[in-house]
Short mmCIF file of C-alpha atoms and ligand atoms in Angstrom, two decimals:
data_model
loop_
_atom_site.label_atom_id
_atom_site.label_comp_id
_atom_site.label_asym_id
_atom_site.label_seq_id
_atom_site.Cartn_x
_atom_site.Cartn_y
_atom_site.Cartn_z
CA MET A 28 -14.03 -31.07 -55.51
CA THR A 29 -11.76 -28.09 -55.88
CA SER A 30 -13.20 -25.04 -57.50
CA THR A 31 -11.34 -22.13 -58.98
CA THR A 32 -12.51 -19.73 -56.27
CA ASP A 33 -9.49 -18.32 -54.53
CA SER A 34 -11.33 -15.48 -52.88
CA MET A 35 -14.89 -14.90 -51.82
CA THR A 36 -15.45 -12.41 -54.61
CA LEU A 37 -14.33 -14.52 -57.56
CA TYR A 38 -17.45 -16.14 -59.03
CA ASP A 39 -19.64 -13.69 -57.11
CA GLU A 40 -19.23 -10.67 -59.39
CA PRO A 41 -22.33 -8.96 -60.84
CA TYR A 42 -23.84 -11.14 -63.62
CA ARG A 43 -21.47 -14.04 -62.86
CA PRO A 44 -23.22 -17.34 -63.74
CA GLN A 45 -23.81 -19.39 -60.59
CA PHE A 46 -24.52 -22.76 -62.21
CA HIS A 47 -22.99 -22.37 -65.67
CA TYR A 48 -19.31 -22.57 -66.58
CA SER A 49 -17.41 -19.34 -67.15
CA PRO A 50 -13.63 -18.92 -66.92
CA PRO A 51 -12.17 -17.29 -63.77
CA SER A 52 -10.96 -14.37 -65.89
CA GLY A 53 -10.44 -13.50 -69.56
CA TRP A 54 -12.46 -14.03 -72.69
CA LEU A 55 -14.31 -17.25 -73.67
CA ASN A 56 -16.06 -18.09 -76.94
CA ASP A 57 -16.75 -21.49 -78.55
CA PRO A 58 -16.60 -24.72 -76.57
CA ASN A 59 -13.93 -26.94 -78.18
CA GLY A 60 -12.84 -30.55 -77.93
CA LEU A 61 -15.81 -31.80 -75.92
CA VAL A 62 -14.88 -35.35 -74.94
CA TYR A 63 -15.70 -37.85 -72.20
CA TYR A 64 -12.63 -39.88 -71.26
CA GLU A 65 -11.78 -42.08 -68.30
CA GLY A 66 -14.59 -40.76 -66.12
CA GLU A 67 -14.12 -37.08 -66.92
CA TYR A 68 -15.88 -34.62 -69.16
CA HIS A 69 -13.46 -32.22 -70.83
CA LEU A 70 -14.51 -28.75 -71.87
CA PHE A 71 -11.88 -26.91 -73.89
CA TYR A 72 -12.81 -23.47 -75.16
CA GLN A 73 -11.68 -20.56 -77.27
CA TYR A 74 -9.85 -18.45 -74.73
CA HIS A 75 -8.01 -15.17 -74.57
CA PRO A 76 -6.36 -15.15 -71.14
CA HIS A 77 -5.06 -11.59 -71.28
CA SER A 78 -8.22 -9.67 -72.06
CA THR A 79 -12.01 -9.66 -71.89
CA VAL A 80 -12.31 -9.21 -75.66
CA TRP A 81 -11.43 -11.66 -78.43
CA GLY A 82 -7.72 -11.87 -79.28
CA PRO A 83 -5.02 -14.44 -80.01
CA MET A 84 -6.83 -17.67 -79.32
CA HIS A 85 -5.70 -20.36 -76.88
CA TRP A 86 -7.62 -23.44 -75.78
CA GLY A 87 -8.78 -22.98 -72.18
CA HIS A 88 -9.60 -26.17 -70.30
CA ALA A 89 -11.98 -27.38 -67.59
CA VAL A 90 -12.99 -30.86 -66.43
CA SER A 91 -16.09 -32.17 -64.72
CA PRO A 92 -17.31 -35.49 -63.32
CA ASP A 93 -20.96 -34.68 -64.06
CA LEU A 94 -21.20 -31.79 -66.59
CA ILE A 95 -22.28 -29.43 -63.81
CA HIS A 96 -19.32 -28.99 -61.41
CA TRP A 97 -16.23 -27.74 -63.23
CA GLU A 98 -12.60 -27.44 -62.30
CA THR A 99 -10.56 -25.06 -64.43
CA LEU A 100 -7.20 -26.51 -65.49
CA PRO A 101 -4.18 -24.79 -67.04
CA ILE A 102 -4.40 -23.67 -70.68
CA ALA A 103 -4.22 -26.73 -72.98
CA LEU A 104 -3.10 -25.28 -76.32
CA TYR A 105 -1.07 -22.13 -76.90
CA PRO A 106 -0.49 -20.30 -80.19
CA ASP A 107 2.61 -21.57 -82.00
CA ASP A 108 4.75 -20.60 -85.00
CA LEU A 109 1.97 -21.61 -87.41
CA GLY A 110 -0.71 -19.47 -85.80
CA THR A 111 -3.29 -19.11 -83.04
CA MET A 112 -5.67 -21.86 -81.93
CA PHE A 113 -9.13 -21.66 -83.49
CA SER A 114 -11.98 -24.10 -82.83
CA GLY A 115 -11.80 -27.86 -83.15
CA CYS A 116 -12.47 -31.19 -81.52
CA VAL A 117 -10.87 -33.98 -79.50
CA VAL A 118 -11.27 -37.71 -80.16
CA VAL A 119 -10.22 -40.79 -78.23
CA ASP A 120 -7.68 -42.65 -80.37
CA ALA A 121 -8.00 -45.88 -78.39
CA ASP A 122 -6.22 -48.04 -81.00
CA ASN A 123 -3.47 -45.51 -81.73
CA THR A 124 -4.49 -45.21 -85.39
CA SER A 125 -2.47 -41.97 -85.45
CA GLY A 126 0.68 -43.56 -84.08
CA LEU A 127 0.88 -40.58 -81.71
CA VAL A 128 -0.60 -42.17 -78.58
CA PRO A 129 0.82 -45.66 -77.89
CA GLY A 130 -1.62 -47.48 -75.62
CA GLY A 131 -4.38 -45.02 -76.51
CA GLY A 132 -4.92 -41.35 -75.76
CA LEU A 133 -6.51 -38.13 -76.90
CA VAL A 134 -5.97 -36.40 -80.25
CA ALA A 135 -7.09 -32.82 -80.87
CA LEU A 136 -7.85 -31.55 -84.38
CA PHE A 137 -8.05 -27.77 -84.54
CA SER A 138 -7.86 -24.86 -86.96
CA TYR A 139 -5.07 -22.35 -87.07
CA HIS A 140 -6.26 -18.79 -87.62
CA THR A 141 -4.76 -19.18 -91.11
CA GLN A 142 -7.55 -21.74 -91.80
CA ALA A 143 -5.05 -24.61 -92.08
CA GLN A 144 -5.77 -27.53 -89.73
CA GLY A 145 -3.45 -28.95 -87.11
CA ALA A 146 -3.26 -31.85 -84.63
CA ALA A 147 -2.05 -32.24 -81.04
CA TYR A 148 -2.05 -35.22 -78.69
CA SER A 149 -2.09 -36.13 -75.02
CA THR A 150 -1.29 -39.39 -73.23
CA ASP A 151 -1.97 -38.09 -69.69
CA ARG A 152 -5.75 -37.63 -69.66
CA GLY A 153 -5.59 -34.26 -71.36
CA ARG A 154 -3.28 -32.66 -68.78
CA THR A 155 -0.46 -31.88 -71.21
CA TRP A 156 -0.49 -31.61 -74.99
CA THR A 157 2.12 -31.93 -77.73
CA LYS A 158 1.64 -30.43 -81.18
CA TYR A 159 2.10 -32.90 -84.06
CA GLU A 160 5.42 -32.13 -85.73
CA GLY A 161 3.94 -32.55 -89.22
CA ASN A 162 1.46 -29.65 -88.76
CA PRO A 163 -0.40 -28.36 -90.63
CA ILE A 164 -2.16 -31.57 -91.65
CA ILE A 165 -4.71 -29.97 -94.02
CA PRO A 166 -4.04 -26.73 -95.92
CA ALA A 167 -6.60 -23.92 -96.15
CA LEU A 168 -8.74 -24.98 -99.13
CA ARG A 169 -11.10 -21.98 -98.87
CA LYS A 170 -11.19 -18.50 -97.40
CA ASP A 171 -13.30 -19.66 -94.44
CA PHE A 172 -12.19 -23.25 -93.82
CA ARG A 173 -12.22 -24.24 -90.20
CA ASP A 174 -13.61 -25.86 -87.05
CA PRO A 175 -13.06 -29.61 -87.67
CA LYS A 176 -15.33 -32.09 -85.87
CA VAL A 177 -14.36 -35.73 -86.17
CA LEU A 178 -16.20 -39.00 -85.58
CA TRP A 179 -15.39 -42.67 -86.11
CA TYR A 180 -17.71 -44.18 -88.69
CA ALA A 181 -17.60 -47.49 -90.56
CA GLY A 182 -13.93 -48.19 -89.94
CA GLN A 183 -12.58 -44.75 -90.71
CA TRP A 184 -12.37 -41.26 -89.28
CA VAL A 185 -14.81 -38.76 -90.76
CA MET A 186 -14.34 -35.00 -90.47
CA VAL A 187 -16.92 -32.30 -91.06
CA LEU A 188 -15.65 -28.76 -91.29
CA SER A 189 -16.96 -25.43 -92.40
CA ALA A 190 -16.02 -24.20 -95.86
CA GLY A 191 -17.48 -20.77 -96.59
CA GLU A 192 -21.25 -21.13 -96.99
CA SER A 193 -21.13 -24.91 -96.91
CA VAL A 194 -19.59 -27.79 -95.00
CA MET A 195 -17.08 -30.30 -96.33
CA PHE A 196 -16.62 -33.94 -95.41
CA LEU A 197 -13.24 -35.67 -95.32
CA LYS A 198 -12.07 -39.16 -94.42
CA SER A 199 -8.88 -40.52 -92.89
CA PRO A 200 -7.45 -43.83 -91.66
CA ASP A 201 -5.12 -42.17 -89.11
CA LEU A 202 -6.40 -38.67 -88.18
CA LEU A 203 -3.41 -37.14 -89.97
CA HIS A 204 -3.95 -37.77 -93.71
CA TRP A 205 -7.28 -36.53 -94.97
CA GLU A 206 -9.14 -36.78 -98.27
CA VAL A 207 -12.21 -34.72 -99.23
CA THR A 208 -15.28 -36.92 -99.88
CA GLY A 209 -18.17 -34.49 -100.19
CA GLU A 210 -19.70 -31.10 -99.62
CA PHE A 211 -23.14 -30.00 -98.41
CA ASN A 212 -24.68 -26.64 -98.96
CA GLY A 213 -28.40 -27.31 -99.00
CA GLY A 214 -29.12 -24.19 -100.99
CA TYR A 215 -29.10 -21.81 -98.03
CA GLU A 216 -26.67 -19.00 -98.35
CA ILE A 217 -27.06 -17.28 -95.05
CA GLY A 218 -23.82 -15.89 -93.77
CA VAL A 219 -20.63 -17.71 -92.85
CA TRP A 220 -21.07 -21.30 -91.68
CA GLU A 221 -19.03 -22.15 -88.60
CA VAL A 222 -18.51 -24.96 -86.11
CA PRO A 223 -20.42 -27.79 -87.81
CA ASP A 224 -21.23 -31.06 -86.05
CA LEU A 225 -22.46 -34.36 -87.47
CA PHE A 226 -23.80 -37.25 -85.38
CA PRO A 227 -26.28 -40.12 -85.54
CA LEU A 228 -29.33 -40.42 -83.30
CA THR A 229 -31.86 -43.24 -83.27
CA ILE A 230 -35.60 -42.89 -83.16
CA GLU A 231 -37.87 -45.93 -82.94
CA GLY A 232 -35.04 -48.14 -84.18
CA VAL A 233 -34.23 -45.91 -87.15
CA THR A 234 -30.92 -44.04 -87.31
CA LYS A 235 -31.00 -40.46 -88.56
CA TRP A 236 -28.06 -38.11 -88.94
CA VAL A 237 -28.08 -34.63 -87.51
CA LEU A 238 -25.97 -31.83 -88.99
CA ILE A 239 -25.60 -28.76 -86.78
CA ILE A 240 -24.33 -25.52 -88.31
CA SER A 241 -23.65 -22.21 -86.63
CA VAL A 242 -24.39 -19.29 -88.94
CA ASN A 243 -23.33 -15.69 -88.62
CA PRO A 244 -25.23 -13.41 -89.08
CA THR A 245 -28.98 -13.83 -90.00
CA ALA A 246 -30.16 -15.84 -86.98
CA PRO A 247 -33.83 -15.35 -85.97
CA ALA A 248 -32.96 -13.13 -82.99
CA GLY A 249 -30.32 -11.25 -85.03
CA GLY A 250 -26.59 -11.83 -85.26
CA SER A 251 -25.24 -15.35 -84.86
CA GLY A 252 -27.28 -18.49 -84.20
CA THR A 253 -27.54 -22.20 -84.78
CA ARG A 254 -29.53 -24.24 -87.26
CA TYR A 255 -29.75 -27.96 -87.92
CA CYS A 256 -30.68 -30.47 -90.60
CA ILE A 257 -31.90 -34.04 -90.26
CA GLY A 258 -31.07 -36.61 -92.89
CA ARG A 259 -28.72 -39.36 -93.98
CA PHE A 260 -24.96 -39.74 -94.10
CA ASP A 261 -23.63 -42.17 -96.70
CA GLY A 262 -20.03 -42.12 -95.52
CA ARG A 263 -19.13 -39.40 -98.04
CA THR A 264 -21.69 -36.64 -97.67
CA PHE A 265 -24.93 -35.55 -95.97
CA ILE A 266 -28.35 -35.78 -97.59
CA ASP A 267 -31.01 -33.50 -96.06
CA GLU A 268 -34.41 -35.19 -95.53
CA TYR A 269 -36.20 -31.87 -95.13
CA PRO A 270 -34.53 -29.70 -97.78
CA ASP A 271 -37.38 -27.17 -97.79
CA GLN A 272 -37.37 -26.55 -94.05
CA LEU A 273 -35.01 -24.25 -92.23
CA LEU A 274 -34.82 -25.63 -88.70
CA TRP A 275 -33.42 -23.48 -85.90
CA PHE A 276 -31.68 -25.24 -83.06
CA ASP A 277 -32.49 -22.46 -80.60
CA TRP A 278 -34.65 -19.36 -81.00
CA GLY A 279 -32.89 -17.28 -78.38
CA ALA A 280 -30.20 -14.72 -79.04
CA ASP A 281 -27.37 -16.53 -77.29
CA ASP A 282 -26.74 -20.09 -78.36
CA TYR A 283 -23.81 -20.37 -80.73
CA ALA A 284 -20.96 -22.65 -81.81
CA GLY A 285 -22.28 -25.59 -79.83
CA THR A 286 -21.14 -29.16 -80.39
CA THR A 287 -21.64 -32.62 -78.93
CA PHE A 288 -19.31 -34.71 -76.78
CA TYR A 289 -17.17 -37.39 -78.36
CA ASN A 290 -17.60 -40.72 -76.54
CA ALA A 291 -20.43 -39.56 -74.24
CA PRO A 292 -21.38 -42.34 -71.79
CA ASP A 293 -24.30 -44.73 -72.34
CA GLY A 294 -24.64 -43.70 -75.98
CA ARG A 295 -26.03 -40.32 -74.90
CA CYS A 296 -25.80 -37.22 -77.05
CA GLN A 297 -24.64 -34.34 -74.85
CA PHE A 298 -24.16 -30.80 -76.07
CA ILE A 299 -22.75 -27.45 -74.89
CA ALA A 300 -22.77 -24.09 -76.71
CA TRP A 301 -21.35 -20.64 -76.15
CA MET A 302 -24.03 -18.47 -74.54
CA ASN A 303 -23.34 -15.28 -76.44
CA ASN A 304 -23.81 -13.62 -79.84
CA TRP A 305 -21.13 -12.18 -82.11
CA ALA A 306 -23.41 -9.15 -82.71
CA TYR A 307 -22.56 -7.82 -79.22
CA ALA A 308 -20.32 -10.45 -77.62
CA GLU A 309 -17.57 -8.00 -76.69
CA LEU A 310 -20.00 -5.45 -75.25
CA ILE A 311 -21.73 -7.44 -72.52
CA PRO A 312 -21.22 -5.73 -69.14
CA THR A 313 -19.15 -8.32 -67.28
CA SER A 314 -15.77 -8.15 -65.62
CA VAL A 315 -13.26 -9.85 -64.93
CA TRP A 316 -14.37 -12.46 -67.45
CA ARG A 317 -16.51 -12.35 -70.55
CA GLY A 318 -18.40 -15.37 -71.92
CA ALA A 319 -20.16 -18.42 -70.50
CA THR A 320 -21.45 -21.76 -71.75
CA THR A 321 -25.05 -22.93 -71.97
CA ILE A 322 -26.37 -25.49 -69.56
CA PRO A 323 -25.18 -28.86 -70.91
CA ARG A 324 -28.05 -30.50 -72.74
CA GLU A 325 -29.00 -33.95 -73.83
CA LEU A 326 -30.30 -34.17 -77.40
CA ARG A 327 -32.92 -36.64 -78.62
CA LEU A 328 -35.07 -37.04 -81.71
CA VAL A 329 -38.84 -36.74 -81.55
CA ASN A 330 -41.52 -37.51 -84.15
CA THR A 331 -43.81 -34.54 -84.80
CA GLU A 332 -46.52 -33.86 -87.39
CA ALA A 333 -44.02 -31.82 -89.38
CA GLY A 334 -41.37 -34.55 -89.28
CA VAL A 335 -38.51 -35.63 -87.07
CA ARG A 336 -37.17 -32.88 -84.81
CA LEU A 337 -34.48 -32.42 -82.18
CA ALA A 338 -35.49 -32.03 -78.55
CA GLN A 339 -33.16 -30.65 -75.87
CA PHE A 340 -33.13 -31.32 -72.13
CA PRO A 341 -30.89 -29.94 -69.40
CA VAL A 342 -28.68 -32.87 -68.30
CA ASP A 343 -30.12 -34.87 -65.40
CA ALA A 344 -27.23 -33.96 -63.07
CA LEU A 345 -28.66 -30.45 -62.78
CA ASN A 346 -31.64 -31.87 -60.89
CA GLN A 347 -29.37 -32.87 -58.01
CA LEU A 348 -28.75 -29.19 -57.34
CA ARG A 349 -32.42 -28.34 -57.14
CA VAL A 350 -33.83 -27.19 -53.81
CA PRO A 351 -37.65 -27.28 -53.98
CA LEU A 352 -39.33 -23.99 -53.09
CA GLY A 353 -42.90 -25.02 -53.65
CA LYS A 354 -45.44 -26.70 -55.87
CA TRP A 355 -48.84 -25.31 -56.74
CA GLU A 356 -51.57 -26.97 -58.79
CA HIS A 357 -54.80 -26.01 -60.51
CA PHE A 358 -55.40 -22.35 -59.94
CA THR A 359 -56.66 -19.57 -62.10
CA LEU A 360 -54.41 -16.57 -62.46
CA GLY A 361 -56.26 -13.29 -62.71
CA GLU A 362 -53.60 -10.67 -62.25
CA THR A 363 -50.38 -11.67 -60.56
CA LEU A 364 -48.80 -14.21 -58.29
CA SER A 365 -45.39 -13.42 -56.78
CA LEU A 366 -42.76 -15.84 -55.54
CA ASP A 367 -40.34 -14.01 -53.32
CA GLU A 368 -37.54 -16.51 -53.08
CA GLN A 369 -34.62 -16.85 -55.47
CA VAL A 370 -36.16 -18.99 -58.19
CA ARG A 371 -33.57 -20.43 -60.57
CA ASP A 372 -35.56 -23.28 -62.11
CA LEU A 373 -39.27 -23.06 -62.83
CA GLU A 374 -41.62 -25.58 -64.40
CA VAL A 375 -45.02 -24.28 -65.34
CA GLU A 376 -47.91 -25.55 -67.40
CA PHE A 377 -50.55 -23.06 -68.47
CA GLU A 378 -53.97 -23.84 -69.94
CA LEU A 379 -55.32 -21.04 -72.12
CA ARG A 380 -58.45 -19.15 -70.96
CA ASP A 381 -59.40 -15.67 -72.14
CA ALA A 382 -56.17 -13.73 -71.43
CA GLN A 383 -54.50 -12.96 -74.74
CA ILE A 384 -51.15 -12.35 -73.09
CA PHE A 385 -49.76 -14.02 -70.02
CA GLY A 386 -46.40 -15.03 -68.74
CA VAL A 387 -43.66 -14.85 -66.19
CA GLU A 388 -41.71 -11.87 -65.04
CA LEU A 389 -38.20 -12.66 -63.83
CA PHE A 390 -35.87 -10.46 -61.81
CA ALA A 391 -39.06 -8.63 -60.89
CA THR A 392 -38.76 -5.25 -59.20
CA LYS A 393 -41.16 -2.32 -58.88
CA MET A 394 -39.46 -0.91 -61.98
CA GLY A 395 -40.23 -4.07 -63.95
CA GLY A 396 -37.94 -6.93 -64.86
CA VAL A 397 -37.41 -9.34 -67.70
CA GLN A 398 -40.66 -10.71 -69.09
CA LEU A 399 -41.31 -13.99 -70.85
CA THR A 400 -44.77 -13.72 -72.39
CA TYR A 401 -47.01 -15.90 -74.47
CA ASP A 402 -49.10 -14.08 -77.06
CA VAL A 403 -52.12 -16.26 -77.82
CA ASN A 404 -53.13 -14.52 -81.05
CA ALA A 405 -49.66 -14.34 -82.51
CA GLN A 406 -48.77 -17.83 -81.19
CA GLN A 407 -45.46 -16.44 -80.08
CA LEU A 408 -43.26 -16.79 -77.07
CA VAL A 409 -41.48 -13.49 -76.50
CA LEU A 410 -38.62 -12.60 -74.17
CA HIS A 411 -38.54 -8.90 -73.35
CA ARG A 412 -35.08 -8.08 -72.04
CA PRO A 413 -33.76 -4.61 -71.25
CA SER A 414 -30.94 -3.81 -73.66
CA GLY A 415 -29.14 -1.26 -71.50
CA ASP A 416 -26.35 0.32 -73.51
CA ILE A 417 -25.50 -2.82 -75.48
CA ARG A 418 -25.52 -2.09 -79.21
CA ASN A 419 -27.33 -4.69 -81.39
CA PHE A 420 -28.89 -6.36 -78.32
CA ASN A 421 -32.35 -7.43 -79.49
CA PRO A 422 -34.77 -6.33 -76.71
CA ALA A 423 -37.64 -8.62 -77.82
CA VAL A 424 -36.59 -12.12 -78.79
CA SER A 425 -39.49 -14.19 -80.15
CA ALA A 426 -40.23 -17.74 -81.24
CA PRO A 427 -43.25 -19.43 -82.85
CA LEU A 428 -44.97 -21.70 -80.32
CA VAL A 429 -48.33 -23.35 -80.93
CA ALA A 430 -50.28 -24.45 -77.85
CA VAL A 431 -50.71 -28.24 -77.58
CA ASP A 432 -54.26 -29.20 -76.49
CA GLY A 433 -54.68 -25.60 -75.35
CA ARG A 434 -51.61 -25.81 -73.14
CA ILE A 435 -48.20 -24.17 -72.96
CA ARG A 436 -45.55 -26.03 -70.99
CA LEU A 437 -42.25 -24.40 -70.03
CA ARG A 438 -39.13 -25.14 -68.04
CA ILE A 439 -37.14 -21.99 -67.38
CA LEU A 440 -33.57 -21.88 -66.04
CA VAL A 441 -32.61 -18.50 -64.61
CA ASP A 442 -29.00 -17.69 -63.81
CA ARG A 443 -27.69 -14.23 -62.91
CA SER A 444 -27.38 -13.19 -66.55
CA SER A 445 -29.19 -15.82 -68.61
CA ILE A 446 -32.57 -17.36 -69.25
CA GLU A 447 -32.90 -20.74 -70.95
CA VAL A 448 -36.44 -21.78 -71.87
CA PHE A 449 -37.28 -25.38 -72.76
CA ALA A 450 -40.83 -25.41 -74.16
CA HIS A 451 -42.98 -28.45 -74.86
CA ASP A 452 -40.47 -31.01 -73.61
CA GLY A 453 -37.48 -29.41 -75.25
CA LEU A 454 -38.93 -29.17 -78.77
CA LEU A 455 -38.35 -25.43 -78.71
CA THR A 456 -35.57 -23.76 -76.81
CA MET A 457 -34.81 -20.11 -76.29
CA THR A 458 -31.46 -19.22 -74.76
CA SER A 459 -30.74 -15.57 -74.08
CA GLN A 460 -28.55 -13.44 -71.91
CA VAL A 461 -30.15 -10.83 -69.70
CA PHE A 462 -28.55 -8.04 -67.75
CA PRO A 463 -31.20 -7.01 -65.21
CA GLU A 464 -30.76 -4.25 -62.67
CA VAL A 465 -31.11 -6.66 -59.79
CA ASP A 466 -29.50 -9.95 -59.00
CA ALA A 467 -32.38 -11.53 -57.11
CA ALA A 468 -34.36 -13.81 -59.35
CA HIS A 469 -37.80 -13.03 -57.94
CA VAL A 470 -40.62 -14.27 -60.10
CA ARG A 471 -44.10 -12.95 -60.85
CA LEU A 472 -46.70 -14.78 -62.92
CA PHE A 473 -49.22 -12.57 -64.64
CA ALA A 474 -52.15 -12.51 -67.06
CA LEU A 475 -53.26 -9.38 -68.95
CA ASP A 476 -56.95 -8.50 -69.51
CA GLY A 477 -58.30 -11.88 -68.53
CA THR A 478 -57.25 -15.11 -66.93
CA VAL A 479 -55.11 -18.12 -67.60
CA HIS A 480 -55.26 -21.42 -65.76
CA VAL A 481 -52.12 -22.78 -64.16
CA LEU A 482 -52.21 -26.57 -64.18
CA SER A 483 -48.98 -26.87 -62.25
CA LEU A 484 -46.12 -24.74 -61.07
CA CYS A 485 -42.89 -26.01 -59.48
CA ALA A 486 -40.19 -23.64 -58.33
CA TYR A 487 -36.64 -24.49 -57.30
CA GLN A 488 -33.49 -22.81 -56.12
CA ILE A 489 -30.31 -24.22 -57.70
CA GLN A 490 -27.26 -24.64 -55.51
CA ASN A 491 -24.24 -22.60 -56.46
CA ILE A 492 -21.67 -24.81 -58.25
CA TRP A 493 -18.70 -22.68 -57.20
CA ARG A 494 -19.24 -22.70 -53.45
CA ALA A 495 -20.69 -26.17 -52.79
C1 FRU B 22 -17.06 -19.26 -84.07
C2 FRU B 22 -15.64 -18.94 -84.52
C3 FRU B 22 -15.01 -20.11 -85.21
C4 FRU B 22 -13.55 -19.86 -85.01
C5 FRU B 22 -13.52 -19.28 -83.62
C6 FRU B 22 -12.45 -18.25 -83.42
O1 FRU B 22 -17.52 -18.47 -83.03
O2 FRU B 22 -15.65 -17.78 -85.33
O3 FRU B 22 -15.40 -20.26 -86.55
O4 FRU B 22 -12.79 -21.04 -85.12
O5 FRU B 22 -14.79 -18.70 -83.39
O6 FRU B 22 -12.37 -17.86 -82.07
#
């Protein structure tokens, strides 16, 4: 497929993600309008084409057959007389309920920067878009009132959108006329709520509803982050089944404004977030672009002792890019073990012995690299990442992780400027940017003051998606 590389240097700049999407140039924040339609995944995104800092928002656009290889297309939505293009969603209006897409097509619902909501439509597989002439379709009802996400439920369209420190639910027969049905706050007043998502998932034959909310600031790693609730949706509002628990979607510093795909194939639930943090988003040391997306993930529900939880997995298509580097089983790690090749995907299962701290060093050099450690006493997974000159860049991102049967199991994806950890089969994830001094992703396993047993270790290279 065609890639956006028009020279050998584009997509090979320092820190440029090699298997994550980032725009050729300019600024990217939230993914928008995630939709699967006629064999293509669409990724729209908050985009400022003329700068590497946030500015008048457009919707950038990329498409993919598999969620891994992306082709950047021309800008989909430009600012208009009513304002600039904030976040929103795209749905497939197969039955033309809107009257805008005879024969079926795509309808985008987005926020203007004024916090009024607008619509646009496309009848050519998302290649060109027309703004609805009756915009805006919903006025700004609150100071912060934005980021609509729409689903089809029980014969009507349902919208969830952020409204200050809560989310509101609206319903519509035609995507254009909306009526408020409910509001959910859940008692947590932790910063501005942005980019909500609402979707059903089934576990053991029972359907639960998941509400995802991006909050800024007050995330566990500082700055902006994502939380979620599990409960019921009665067609009007959301009822939290665990009202006393604050569940974090990701414990890393850089997983924000993520949403799920509309119409994902085979009933799957597929998700992409912005891999950055408003606390320092404009300061990360990249050029000629700034901002990337997380690895696309599949979401599932899992029963745990504490209740039902979300689990996240990198989409299967990533595995096709894996090049095995080696597999090692059953050995005791005293001090260190080094892997010299470019490891981009690592699966490791440790069994605790007497070392109180052990882990993996990534981007290892004689000067030290980025360390992911497990602290047995504290029951914490900690990512130590050099902060360089970046203000508000948390240098030690941590997450609570209890060993299961004395074991810690991790999958770690390492791109040039990011580390995504999936622990215990995706029950805990930690997504963080890193800006190491070296590009080579050499890896060193280590144990401090004792030993740890390695039950298995698999290392892979991942083929570059821009030069394949
Ligand atoms: C989240 C957000 C949204 C808004 C968009 C503007 O990161 O602040 O609430 O629509 O970014 O770019």
